[in-house]
Short mmCIF file of C-alpha atoms and ligand atoms in Angstrom, two decimals:
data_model
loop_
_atom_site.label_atom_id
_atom_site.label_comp_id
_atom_site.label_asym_id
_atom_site.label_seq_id
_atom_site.Cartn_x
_atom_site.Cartn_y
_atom_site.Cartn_z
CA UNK A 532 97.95 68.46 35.58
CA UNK A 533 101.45 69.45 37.41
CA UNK A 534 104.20 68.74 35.44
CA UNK A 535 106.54 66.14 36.41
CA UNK A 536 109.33 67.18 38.69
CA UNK A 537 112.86 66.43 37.64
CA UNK A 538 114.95 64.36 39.47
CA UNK A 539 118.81 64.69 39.19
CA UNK A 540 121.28 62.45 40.12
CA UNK A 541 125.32 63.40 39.89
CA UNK A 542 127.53 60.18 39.22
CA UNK A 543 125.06 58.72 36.82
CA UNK A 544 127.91 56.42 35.41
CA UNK A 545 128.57 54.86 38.42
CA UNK A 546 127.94 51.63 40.39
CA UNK A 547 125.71 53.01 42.80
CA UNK A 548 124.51 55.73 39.91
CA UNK A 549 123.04 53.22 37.51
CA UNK A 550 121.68 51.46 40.22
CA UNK A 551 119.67 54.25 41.52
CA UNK A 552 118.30 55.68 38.34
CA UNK A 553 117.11 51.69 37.74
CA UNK A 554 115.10 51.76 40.42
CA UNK A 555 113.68 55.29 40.16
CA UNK A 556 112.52 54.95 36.68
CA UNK A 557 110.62 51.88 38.17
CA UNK A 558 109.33 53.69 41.12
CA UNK A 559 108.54 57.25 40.17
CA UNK A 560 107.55 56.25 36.10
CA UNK A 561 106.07 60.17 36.26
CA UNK A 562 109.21 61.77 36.86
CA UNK A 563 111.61 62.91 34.77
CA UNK A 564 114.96 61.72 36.12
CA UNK A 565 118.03 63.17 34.85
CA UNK A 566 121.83 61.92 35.08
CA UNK A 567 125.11 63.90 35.52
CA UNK A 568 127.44 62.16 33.63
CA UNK A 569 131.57 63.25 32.71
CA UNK A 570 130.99 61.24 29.45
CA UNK A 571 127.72 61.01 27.44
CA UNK A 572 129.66 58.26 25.27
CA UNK A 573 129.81 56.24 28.72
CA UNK A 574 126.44 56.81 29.17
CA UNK A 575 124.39 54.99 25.73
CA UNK A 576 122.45 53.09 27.76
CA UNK A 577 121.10 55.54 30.05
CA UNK A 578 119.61 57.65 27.27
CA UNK A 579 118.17 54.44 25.75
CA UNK A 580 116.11 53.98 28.75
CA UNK A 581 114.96 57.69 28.54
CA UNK A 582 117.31 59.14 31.01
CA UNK A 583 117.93 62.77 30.28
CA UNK A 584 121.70 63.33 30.34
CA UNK A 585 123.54 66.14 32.08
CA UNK A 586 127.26 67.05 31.54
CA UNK A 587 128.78 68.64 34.00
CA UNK A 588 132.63 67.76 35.71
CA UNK A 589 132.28 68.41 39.52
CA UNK A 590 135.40 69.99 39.39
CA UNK A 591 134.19 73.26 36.74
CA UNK A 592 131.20 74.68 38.78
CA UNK A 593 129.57 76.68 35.54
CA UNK A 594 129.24 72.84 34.35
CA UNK A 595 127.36 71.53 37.14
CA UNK A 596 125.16 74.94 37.79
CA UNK A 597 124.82 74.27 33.80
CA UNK A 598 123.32 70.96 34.84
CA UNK A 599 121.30 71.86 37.34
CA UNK A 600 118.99 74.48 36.14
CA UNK A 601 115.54 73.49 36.53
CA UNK A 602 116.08 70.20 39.26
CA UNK A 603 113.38 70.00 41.65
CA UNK A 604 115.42 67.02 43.21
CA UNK A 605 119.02 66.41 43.34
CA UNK A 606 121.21 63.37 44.93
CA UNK A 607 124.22 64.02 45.41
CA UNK A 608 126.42 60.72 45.37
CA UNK A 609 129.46 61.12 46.79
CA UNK A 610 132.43 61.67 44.53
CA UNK A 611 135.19 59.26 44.08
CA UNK A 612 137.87 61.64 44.22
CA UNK A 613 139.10 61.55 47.75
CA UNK A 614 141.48 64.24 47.48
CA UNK A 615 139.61 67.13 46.56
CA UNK A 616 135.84 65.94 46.85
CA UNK A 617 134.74 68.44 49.63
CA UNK A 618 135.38 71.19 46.96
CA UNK A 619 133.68 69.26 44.14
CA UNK A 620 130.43 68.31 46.37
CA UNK A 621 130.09 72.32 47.27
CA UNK A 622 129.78 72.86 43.96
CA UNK A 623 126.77 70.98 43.72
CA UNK A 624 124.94 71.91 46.97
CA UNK A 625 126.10 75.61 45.83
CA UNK A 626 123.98 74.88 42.39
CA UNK A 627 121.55 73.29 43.70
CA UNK A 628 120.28 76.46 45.82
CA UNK A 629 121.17 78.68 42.57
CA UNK A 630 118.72 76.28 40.63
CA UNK A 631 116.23 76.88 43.68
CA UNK A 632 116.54 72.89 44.14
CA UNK A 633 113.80 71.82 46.29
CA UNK A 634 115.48 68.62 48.06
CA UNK A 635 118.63 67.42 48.14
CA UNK A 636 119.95 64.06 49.33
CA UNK A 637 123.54 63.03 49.62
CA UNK A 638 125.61 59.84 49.93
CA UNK A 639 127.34 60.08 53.55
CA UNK A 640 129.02 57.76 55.40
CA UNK A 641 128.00 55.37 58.50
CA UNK A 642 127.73 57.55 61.97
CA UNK A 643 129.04 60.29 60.16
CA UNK A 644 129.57 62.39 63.12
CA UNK A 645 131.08 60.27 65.28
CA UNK A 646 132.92 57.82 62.42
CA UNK A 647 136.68 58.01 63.60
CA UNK A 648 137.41 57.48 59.89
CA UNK A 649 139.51 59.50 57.56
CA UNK A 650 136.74 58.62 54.96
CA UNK A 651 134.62 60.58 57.40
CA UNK A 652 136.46 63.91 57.29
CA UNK A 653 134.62 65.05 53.85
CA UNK A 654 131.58 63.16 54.57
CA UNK A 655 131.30 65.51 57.82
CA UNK A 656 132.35 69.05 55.87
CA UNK A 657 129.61 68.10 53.23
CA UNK A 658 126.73 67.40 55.50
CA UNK A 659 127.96 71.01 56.98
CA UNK A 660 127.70 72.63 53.66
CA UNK A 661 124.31 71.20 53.33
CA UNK A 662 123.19 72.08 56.46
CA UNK A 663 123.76 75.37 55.96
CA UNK A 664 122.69 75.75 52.19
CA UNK A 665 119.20 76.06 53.58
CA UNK A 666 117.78 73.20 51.25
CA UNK A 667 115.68 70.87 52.48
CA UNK A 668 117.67 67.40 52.71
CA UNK A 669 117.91 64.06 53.42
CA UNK A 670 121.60 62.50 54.85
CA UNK A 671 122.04 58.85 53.61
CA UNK A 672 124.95 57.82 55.83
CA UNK A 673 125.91 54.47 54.08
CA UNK A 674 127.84 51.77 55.26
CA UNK A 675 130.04 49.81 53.64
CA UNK A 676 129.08 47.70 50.77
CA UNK A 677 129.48 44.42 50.58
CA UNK A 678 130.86 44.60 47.26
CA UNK A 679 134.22 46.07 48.60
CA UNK A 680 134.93 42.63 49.83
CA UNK A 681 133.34 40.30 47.30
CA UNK A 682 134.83 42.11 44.17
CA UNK A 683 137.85 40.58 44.84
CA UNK A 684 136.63 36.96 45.72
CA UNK A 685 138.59 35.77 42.65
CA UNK A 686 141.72 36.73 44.49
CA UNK A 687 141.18 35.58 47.90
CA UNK A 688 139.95 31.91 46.18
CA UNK A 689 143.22 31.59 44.37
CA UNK A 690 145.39 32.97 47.02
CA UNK A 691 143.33 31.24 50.07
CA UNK A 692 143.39 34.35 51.87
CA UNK A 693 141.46 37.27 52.98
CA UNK A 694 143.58 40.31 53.84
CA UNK A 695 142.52 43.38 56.23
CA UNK A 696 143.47 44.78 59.60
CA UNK A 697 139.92 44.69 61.20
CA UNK A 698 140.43 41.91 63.79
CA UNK A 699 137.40 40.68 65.19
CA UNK A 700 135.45 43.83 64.30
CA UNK A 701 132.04 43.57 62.83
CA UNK A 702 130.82 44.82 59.74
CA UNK A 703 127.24 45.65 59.07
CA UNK A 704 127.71 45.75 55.18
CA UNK A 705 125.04 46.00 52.56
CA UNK A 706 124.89 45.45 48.79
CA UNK A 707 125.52 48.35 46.71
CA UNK A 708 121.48 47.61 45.56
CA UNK A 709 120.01 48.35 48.42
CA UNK A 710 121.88 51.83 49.44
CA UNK A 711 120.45 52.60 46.15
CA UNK A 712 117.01 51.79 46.62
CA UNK A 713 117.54 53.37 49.90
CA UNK A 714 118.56 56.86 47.86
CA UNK A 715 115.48 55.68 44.86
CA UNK A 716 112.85 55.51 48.16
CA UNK A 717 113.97 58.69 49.45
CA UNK A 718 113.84 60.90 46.20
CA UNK A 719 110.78 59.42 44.85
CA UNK A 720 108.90 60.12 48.14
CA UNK A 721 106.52 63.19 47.42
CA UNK A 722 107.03 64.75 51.06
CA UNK A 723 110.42 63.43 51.56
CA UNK A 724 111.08 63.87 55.45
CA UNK A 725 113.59 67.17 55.20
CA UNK A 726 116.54 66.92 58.23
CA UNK A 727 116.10 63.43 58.11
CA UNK A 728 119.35 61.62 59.15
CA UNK A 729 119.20 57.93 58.10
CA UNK A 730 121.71 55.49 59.42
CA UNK A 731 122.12 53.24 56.81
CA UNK A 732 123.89 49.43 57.16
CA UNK A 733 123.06 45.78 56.89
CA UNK A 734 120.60 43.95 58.55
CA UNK A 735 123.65 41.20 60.39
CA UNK A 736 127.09 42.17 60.92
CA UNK A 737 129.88 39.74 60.69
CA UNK A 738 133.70 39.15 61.23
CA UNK A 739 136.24 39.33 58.32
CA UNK A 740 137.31 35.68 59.92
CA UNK A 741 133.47 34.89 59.11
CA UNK A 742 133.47 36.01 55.63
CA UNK A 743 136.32 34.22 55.05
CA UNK A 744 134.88 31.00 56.20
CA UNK A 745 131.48 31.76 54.14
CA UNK A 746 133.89 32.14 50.65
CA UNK A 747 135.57 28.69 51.86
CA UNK A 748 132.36 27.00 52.59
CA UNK A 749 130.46 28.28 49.00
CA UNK A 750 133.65 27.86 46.97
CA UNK A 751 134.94 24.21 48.59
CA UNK A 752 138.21 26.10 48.94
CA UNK A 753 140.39 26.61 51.67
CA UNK A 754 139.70 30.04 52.49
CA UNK A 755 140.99 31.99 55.96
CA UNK A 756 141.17 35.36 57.19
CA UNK A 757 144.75 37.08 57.69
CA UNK A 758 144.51 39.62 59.92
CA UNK A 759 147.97 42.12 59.00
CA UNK A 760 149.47 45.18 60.94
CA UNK A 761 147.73 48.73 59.16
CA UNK A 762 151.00 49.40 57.38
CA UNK A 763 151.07 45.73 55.77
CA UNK A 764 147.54 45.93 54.74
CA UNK A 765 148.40 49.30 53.35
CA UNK A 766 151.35 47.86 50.85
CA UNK A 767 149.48 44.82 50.20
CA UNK A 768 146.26 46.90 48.87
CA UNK A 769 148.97 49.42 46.88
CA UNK A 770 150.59 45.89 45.55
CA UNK A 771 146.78 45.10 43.88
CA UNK A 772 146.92 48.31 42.32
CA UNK A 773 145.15 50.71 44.45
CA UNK A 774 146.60 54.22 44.44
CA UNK A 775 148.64 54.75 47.47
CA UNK A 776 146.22 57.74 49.06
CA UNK A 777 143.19 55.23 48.90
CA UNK A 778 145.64 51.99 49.87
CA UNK A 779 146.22 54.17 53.21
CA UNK A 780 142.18 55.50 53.79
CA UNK A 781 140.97 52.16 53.13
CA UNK A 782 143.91 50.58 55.97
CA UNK A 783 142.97 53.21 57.95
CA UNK A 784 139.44 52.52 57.55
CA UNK A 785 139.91 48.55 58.61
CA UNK A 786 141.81 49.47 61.36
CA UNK A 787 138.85 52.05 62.73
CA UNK A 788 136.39 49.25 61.81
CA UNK A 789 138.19 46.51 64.52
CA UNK A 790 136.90 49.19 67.14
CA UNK A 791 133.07 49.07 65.02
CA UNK A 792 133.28 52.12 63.20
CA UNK A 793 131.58 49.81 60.67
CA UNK A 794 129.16 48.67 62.67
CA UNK A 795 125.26 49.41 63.36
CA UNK A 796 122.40 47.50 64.32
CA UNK A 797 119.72 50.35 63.41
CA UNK A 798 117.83 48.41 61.31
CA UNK A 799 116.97 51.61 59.36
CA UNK A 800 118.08 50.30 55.69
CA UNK A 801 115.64 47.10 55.80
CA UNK A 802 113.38 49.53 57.60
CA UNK A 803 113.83 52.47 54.96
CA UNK A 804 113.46 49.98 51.78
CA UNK A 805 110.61 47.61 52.95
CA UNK A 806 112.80 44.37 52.63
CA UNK A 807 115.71 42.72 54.75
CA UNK A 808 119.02 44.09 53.11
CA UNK A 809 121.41 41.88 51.54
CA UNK A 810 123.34 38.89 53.20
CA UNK A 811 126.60 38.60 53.19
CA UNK A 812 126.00 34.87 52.10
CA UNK A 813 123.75 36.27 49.26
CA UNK A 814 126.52 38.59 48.06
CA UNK A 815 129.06 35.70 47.99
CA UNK A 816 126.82 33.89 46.29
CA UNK A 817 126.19 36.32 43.48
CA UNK A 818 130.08 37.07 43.08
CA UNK A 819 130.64 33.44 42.82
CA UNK A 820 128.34 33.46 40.29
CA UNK A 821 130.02 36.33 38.48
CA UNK A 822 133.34 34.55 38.39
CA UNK A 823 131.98 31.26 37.17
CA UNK A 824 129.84 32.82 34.36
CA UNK A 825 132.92 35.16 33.08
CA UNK A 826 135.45 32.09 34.01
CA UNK A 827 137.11 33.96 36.60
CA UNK A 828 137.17 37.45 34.55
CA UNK A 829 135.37 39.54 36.48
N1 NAP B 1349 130.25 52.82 51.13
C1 NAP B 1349 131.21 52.19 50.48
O1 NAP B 1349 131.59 51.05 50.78
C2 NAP B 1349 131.84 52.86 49.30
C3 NAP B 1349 132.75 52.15 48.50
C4 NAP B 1349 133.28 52.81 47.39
C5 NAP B 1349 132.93 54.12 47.12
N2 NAP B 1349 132.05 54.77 47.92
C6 NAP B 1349 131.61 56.15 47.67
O2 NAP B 1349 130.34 56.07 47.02
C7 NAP B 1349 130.39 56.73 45.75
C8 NAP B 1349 129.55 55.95 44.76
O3 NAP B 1349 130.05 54.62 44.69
P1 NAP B 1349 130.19 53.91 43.28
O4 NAP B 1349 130.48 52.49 43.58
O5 NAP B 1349 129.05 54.26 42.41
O6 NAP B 1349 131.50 54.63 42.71
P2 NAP B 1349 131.94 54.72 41.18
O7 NAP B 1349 131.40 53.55 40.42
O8 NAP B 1349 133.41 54.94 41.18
O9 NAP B 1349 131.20 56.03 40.63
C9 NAP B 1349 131.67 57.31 40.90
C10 NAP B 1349 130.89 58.28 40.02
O10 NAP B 1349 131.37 59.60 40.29
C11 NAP B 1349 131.60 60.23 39.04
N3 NAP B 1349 132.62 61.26 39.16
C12 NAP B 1349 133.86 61.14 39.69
N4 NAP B 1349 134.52 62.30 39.57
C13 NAP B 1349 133.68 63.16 38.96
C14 NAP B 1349 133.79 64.51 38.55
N5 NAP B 1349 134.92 65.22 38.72
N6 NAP B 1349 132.73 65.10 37.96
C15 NAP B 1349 131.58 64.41 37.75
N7 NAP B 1349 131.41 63.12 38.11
C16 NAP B 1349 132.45 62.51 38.70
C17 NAP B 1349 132.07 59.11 38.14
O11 NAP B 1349 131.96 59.51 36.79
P3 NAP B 1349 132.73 58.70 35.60
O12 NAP B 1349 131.83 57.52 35.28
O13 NAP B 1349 132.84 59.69 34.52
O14 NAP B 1349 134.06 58.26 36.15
C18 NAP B 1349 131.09 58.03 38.53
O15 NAP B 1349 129.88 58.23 37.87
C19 NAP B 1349 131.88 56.79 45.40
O16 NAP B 1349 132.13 57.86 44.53
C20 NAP B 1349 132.52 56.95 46.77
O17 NAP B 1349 132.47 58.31 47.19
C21 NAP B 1349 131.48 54.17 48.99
#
């Protein structure tokens, strides 16, 4: 009998993290799937479900070539730390070939080569690093998720307003869950398809105007779209409490997405995961749900 090959996955703590080593320990029960987490206390739950737990900080590269010996598979999710993340990911493809890795996949972003995106800039110097690391790998450029929008559907209820500078652009979003099954698919696949470049967004695209009217509709609120200059959408994101590097990237980001930097009719997540991908509709739904069940405490 083979023994079981060990799966890794950096930013075990996180959104899309947890989400992915869910579906993994449903989908490849034989393998023995590991986290990287900053913070074993923030991570309980994970070794309660049999997750094998992995410290390493991106940022100290004897931590995360610590925390890498012995992966057959590694995903790299994409760090959170805008500023400095091209460093921090090189770290890990750099371990990953000293721990004679076998696969690696990593968390990109839509079109990553042609996204017009400031985002885009690390996404593009990682997939270069992996490239030329020589591993086998598989490039999950994600879209956006829907959740960036729907996280704050408190707000926009209260205030009657959606904010962002994308115009009329259209947005092929997804939920968080199905980029993850997307990245559970691809690492539990025994001959996953190396050089592979997947293209990943939502199955229907739709206007900021449209979401708007979609919250309005499900809530029985008066709900619109506000469509603001890049700088006002900048200082009102900074005003919610975003830090003012990621208040800019993500104004920057709405503006690129009027011109459909956002946008992709590929079909390649639904195809990729065997089911149609999230609606936007469905995602509402589910954050309405949220703020009704915690009474607006999300
Ligand atoms: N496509 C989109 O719309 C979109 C939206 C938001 C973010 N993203 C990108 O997708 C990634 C995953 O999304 P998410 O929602 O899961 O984000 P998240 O919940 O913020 O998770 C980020 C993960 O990265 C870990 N991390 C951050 N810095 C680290 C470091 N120095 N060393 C080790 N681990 C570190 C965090 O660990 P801790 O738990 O210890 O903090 C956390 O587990 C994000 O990091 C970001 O790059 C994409």
């Amino acid at each position: 009998m083979t023994s079981p090959e060990t799966i890794v996955v950096t930013g075990a703590t996180g959104q899309l993290g947890r989400l992915v080593i869910a579906d993994l320990l449903r989908i490849a029960p034989r393998a023995r799937v590991s986290g990287i987490v900053r913070n074993v206390a923030a991570a309980k739950d994970l070794a309660e479900r049999g997750v094998e737990l992995r410290v390493a900080n991106y940022d100290d590269y004897a931590s995360v070539a610590a925390a890498l010996a012995g992966a057959d598979k590694v995903l790299l999710i994409s760090s959170s730390a805008v500023e400095r993340r091209t460093v921090q990911h090189r770290h890990v493809i750099e371990a990953a070939k000293a721990a004679g890795a076998r696969f690696i996949a990593y968390t990109s972003i839509l079109h990553a080569d042609s996204n017009p995106m400031a985002l885009a800039v690390d996404h593009r110097e990682t997939e270069g690093l992996i490239r030329s690391s020589g591993i086998p790998f598989v490039l999950l450029r994600n879209g956006w998720y829907t959740e960036n929008y729907t996280d704050k559907i408190a707000a926009a209820i209260e205030r009657g307003v959606v904010l962002g500078a994308a115009a009329n652009g259209r947005i092929s979003s997804a939920a968080r869950a199905d980029y993850a099954a997307a990245a559970a698919v691809t690492l539990a696949s025994r001959q996953a398809a190396a050089g592979k470049v997947y293209e990943l967004a939502g199955d229907d695209a739709y206007t900021l105007a449209e979401l708007a009217a979609e919250i309005a509709r499900q809530s029985g609120k008066s709900v619109v779209y506000r469509d603001l200059p890049e700088a006002d959408y900048r200082t009102a994101l900074h005003a919610e409490g975003l830090p003012e590097v990621l208040a800019g990237l993500y104004a920057e980001s709405d503006v690129k997405a009027a011109n459909g930097a956002l946008h992709d009719e590929s079909g390649q997540l639904s195809a990729l995961i065997g089911r149609p991908t999230t609606t936007m509709a469905q995602s509402v739904a589910a954050a309405l749900a949220l703020v009704h069940s915690t009474g607006g405490n999300t």
